[in-house]
CSV table of C-alpha atoms in Angstrom, one decimal:
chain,number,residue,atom,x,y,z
A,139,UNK,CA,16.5,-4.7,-8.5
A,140,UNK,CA,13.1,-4.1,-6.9
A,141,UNK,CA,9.7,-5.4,-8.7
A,142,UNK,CA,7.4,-2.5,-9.9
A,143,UNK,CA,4.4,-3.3,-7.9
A,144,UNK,CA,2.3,-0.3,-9.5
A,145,UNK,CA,3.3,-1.7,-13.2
A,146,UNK,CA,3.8,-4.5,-15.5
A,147,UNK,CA,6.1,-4.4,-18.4
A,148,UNK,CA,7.4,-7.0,-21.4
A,149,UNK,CA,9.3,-6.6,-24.8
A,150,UNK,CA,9.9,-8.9,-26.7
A,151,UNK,CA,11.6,-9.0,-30.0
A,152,UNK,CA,9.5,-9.5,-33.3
A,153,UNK,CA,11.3,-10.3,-36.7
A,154,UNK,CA,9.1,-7.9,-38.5
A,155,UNK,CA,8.7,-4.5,-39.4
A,156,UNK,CA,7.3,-1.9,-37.1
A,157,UNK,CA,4.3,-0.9,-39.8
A,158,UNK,CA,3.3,-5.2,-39.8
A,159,UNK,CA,3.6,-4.9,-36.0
A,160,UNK,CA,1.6,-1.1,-36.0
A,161,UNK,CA,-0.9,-2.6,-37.7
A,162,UNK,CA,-1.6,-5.7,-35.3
A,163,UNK,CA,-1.8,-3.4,-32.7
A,164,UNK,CA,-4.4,-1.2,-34.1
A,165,UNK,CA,-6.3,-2.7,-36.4
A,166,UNK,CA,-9.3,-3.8,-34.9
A,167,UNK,CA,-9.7,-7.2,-37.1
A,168,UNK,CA,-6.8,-8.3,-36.6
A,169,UNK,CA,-6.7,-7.5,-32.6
A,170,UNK,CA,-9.7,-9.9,-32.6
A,171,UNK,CA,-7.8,-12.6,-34.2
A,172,UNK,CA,-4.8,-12.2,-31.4
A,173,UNK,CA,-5.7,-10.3,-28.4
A,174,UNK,CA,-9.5,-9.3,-27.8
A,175,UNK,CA,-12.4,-8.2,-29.9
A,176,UNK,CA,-13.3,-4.8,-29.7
A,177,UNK,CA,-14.4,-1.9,-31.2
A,178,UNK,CA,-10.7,-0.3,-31.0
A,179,UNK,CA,-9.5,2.5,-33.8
A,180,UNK,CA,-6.3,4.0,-33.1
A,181,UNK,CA,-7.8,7.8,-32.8
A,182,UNK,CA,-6.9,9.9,-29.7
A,183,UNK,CA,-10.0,10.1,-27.8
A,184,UNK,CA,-11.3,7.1,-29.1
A,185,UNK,CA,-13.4,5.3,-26.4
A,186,UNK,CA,-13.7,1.4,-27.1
A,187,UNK,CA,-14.3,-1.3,-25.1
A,188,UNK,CA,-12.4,-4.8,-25.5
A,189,UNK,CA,-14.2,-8.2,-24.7
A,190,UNK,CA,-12.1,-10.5,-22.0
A,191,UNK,CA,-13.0,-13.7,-19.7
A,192,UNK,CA,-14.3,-12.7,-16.0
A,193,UNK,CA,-11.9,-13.7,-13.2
A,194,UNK,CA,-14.0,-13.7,-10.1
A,195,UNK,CA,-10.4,-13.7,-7.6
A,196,UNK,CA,-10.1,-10.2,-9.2
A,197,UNK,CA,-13.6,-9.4,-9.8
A,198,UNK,CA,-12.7,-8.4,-13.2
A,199,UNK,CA,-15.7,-8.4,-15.0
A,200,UNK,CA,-14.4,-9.6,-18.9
A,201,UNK,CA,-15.1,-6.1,-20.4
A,202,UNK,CA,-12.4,-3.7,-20.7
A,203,UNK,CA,-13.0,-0.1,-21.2
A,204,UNK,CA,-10.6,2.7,-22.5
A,205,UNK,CA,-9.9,6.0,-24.1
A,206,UNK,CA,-7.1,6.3,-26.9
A,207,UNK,CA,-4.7,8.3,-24.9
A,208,UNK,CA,-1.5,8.6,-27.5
A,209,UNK,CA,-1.1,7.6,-31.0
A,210,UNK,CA,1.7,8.0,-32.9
A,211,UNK,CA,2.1,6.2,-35.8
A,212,UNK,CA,4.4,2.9,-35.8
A,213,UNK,CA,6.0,4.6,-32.7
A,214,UNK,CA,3.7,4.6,-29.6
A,215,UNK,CA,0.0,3.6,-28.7
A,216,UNK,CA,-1.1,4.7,-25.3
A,217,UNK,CA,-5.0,3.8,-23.8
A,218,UNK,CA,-6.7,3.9,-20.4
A,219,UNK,CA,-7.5,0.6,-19.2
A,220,UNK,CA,-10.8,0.0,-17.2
A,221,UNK,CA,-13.7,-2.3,-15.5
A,222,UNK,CA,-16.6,-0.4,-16.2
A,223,UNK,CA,-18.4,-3.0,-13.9
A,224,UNK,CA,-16.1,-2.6,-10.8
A,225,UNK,CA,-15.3,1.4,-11.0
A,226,UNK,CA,-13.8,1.4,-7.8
A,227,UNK,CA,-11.1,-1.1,-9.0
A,228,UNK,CA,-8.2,-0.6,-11.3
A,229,UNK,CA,-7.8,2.3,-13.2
A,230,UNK,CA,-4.9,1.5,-15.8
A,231,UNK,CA,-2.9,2.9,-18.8
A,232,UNK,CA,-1.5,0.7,-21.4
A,233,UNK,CA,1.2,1.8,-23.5
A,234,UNK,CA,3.1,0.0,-26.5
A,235,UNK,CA,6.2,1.0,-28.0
A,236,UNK,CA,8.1,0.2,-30.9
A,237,UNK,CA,11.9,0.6,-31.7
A,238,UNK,CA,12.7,-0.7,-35.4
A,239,UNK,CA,15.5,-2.8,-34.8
A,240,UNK,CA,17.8,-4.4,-37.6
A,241,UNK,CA,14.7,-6.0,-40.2
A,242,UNK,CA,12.2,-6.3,-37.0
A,243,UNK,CA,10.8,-4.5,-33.8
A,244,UNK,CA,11.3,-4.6,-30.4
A,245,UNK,CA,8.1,-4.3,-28.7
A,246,UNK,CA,7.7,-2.8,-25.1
A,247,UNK,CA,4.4,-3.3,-23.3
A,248,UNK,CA,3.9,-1.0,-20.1
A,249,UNK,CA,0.5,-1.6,-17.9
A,250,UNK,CA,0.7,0.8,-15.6
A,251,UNK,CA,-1.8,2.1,-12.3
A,252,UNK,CA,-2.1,-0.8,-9.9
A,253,UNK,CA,-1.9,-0.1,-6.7
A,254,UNK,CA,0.8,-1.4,-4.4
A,255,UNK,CA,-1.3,-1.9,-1.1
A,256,UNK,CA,-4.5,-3.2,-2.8
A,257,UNK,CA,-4.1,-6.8,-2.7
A,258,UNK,CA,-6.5,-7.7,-5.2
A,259,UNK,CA,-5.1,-5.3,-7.7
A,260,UNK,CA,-2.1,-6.9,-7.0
A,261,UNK,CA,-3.1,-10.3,-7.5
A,262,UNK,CA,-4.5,-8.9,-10.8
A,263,UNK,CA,-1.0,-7.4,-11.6
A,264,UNK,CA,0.3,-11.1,-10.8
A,265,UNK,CA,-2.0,-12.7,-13.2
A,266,UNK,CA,-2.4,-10.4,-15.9
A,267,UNK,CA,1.7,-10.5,-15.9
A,268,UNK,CA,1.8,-13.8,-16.8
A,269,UNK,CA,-0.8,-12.8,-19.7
A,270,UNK,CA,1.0,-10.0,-21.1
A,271,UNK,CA,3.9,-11.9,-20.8
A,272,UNK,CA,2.9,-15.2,-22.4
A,273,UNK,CA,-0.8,-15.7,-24.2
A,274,UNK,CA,-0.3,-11.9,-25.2
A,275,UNK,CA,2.8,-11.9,-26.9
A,276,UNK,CA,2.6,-15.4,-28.1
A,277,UNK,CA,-0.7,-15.0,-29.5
A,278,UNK,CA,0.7,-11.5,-31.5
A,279,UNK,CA,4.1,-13.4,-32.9
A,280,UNK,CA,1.7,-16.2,-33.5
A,281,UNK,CA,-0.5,-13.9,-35.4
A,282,UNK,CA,2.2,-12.2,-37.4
A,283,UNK,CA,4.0,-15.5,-38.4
């Protein structure tokens, strides 16, 4: 199996229902509380901007800007994902999808738009991979526990 260089994708199983999970993901409270505070609303078209910390090796600035690209309802949540300080840099779309599954969710988490022969997009896919994968996701099934 080859690694995805221009993406990075997670799922994770969460023992509740897709509308408690839907509603962590768009609700702009309670993304504050797990993931980032922002000024999200799940409305296609939507532009919001999400509060991060800067990491200079990337030259991410901390502030993530994006456009609500796909919304359907306890289903899929799609949004553009960029630096407004470095336009030149990445250029991303996130997309989350839920599947009910028995009494929970399974939760798939696609970044995608990083670019295979820029190697500090690449060393943000690196790092931010490890986010998704671990402060992301722990800090949601923390949340919803």
């Amino acid at each position: 199996m080859t690694d995805d260089l221009t993406a990075i994708h997670v799922d994770e199983f969460l023992p509740h229902p897709p509308t408690r999970v839907w509603d962590a993901l768009t609700n702009p409270d309670a993304l504050a509380k797990w993931f980032l505070p922002g000024d999200f609303k799940p409305v296609v078209g939507h532009r919001f901007r999400f509060q991060a910390e800067p990491i200079e090796a990337t030259n991410f600035s901390g502030v993530i800007a994006g456009e609500v690209l796909d919304v359907q309802p306890e289903t899929l949540l799609s949004y553009s994902w960029v630096d407004p300080a470095n336009p030149a840099g990445l250029d991303s779309v996130v997309t989350w999808t839920l599947h009910p599954e028995g009494t929970g969710t399974r939760l798939f988490l696609e970044h995608r738009g990083f670019d295979p022969d820029d190697p500090q997009q690449q060393l943000a896919r690196k790092i931010m991979s490890g986010g998704w994968s671990s402060q992301v996701f722990r800090g949601l099934i923390e949340y919803l526990s």
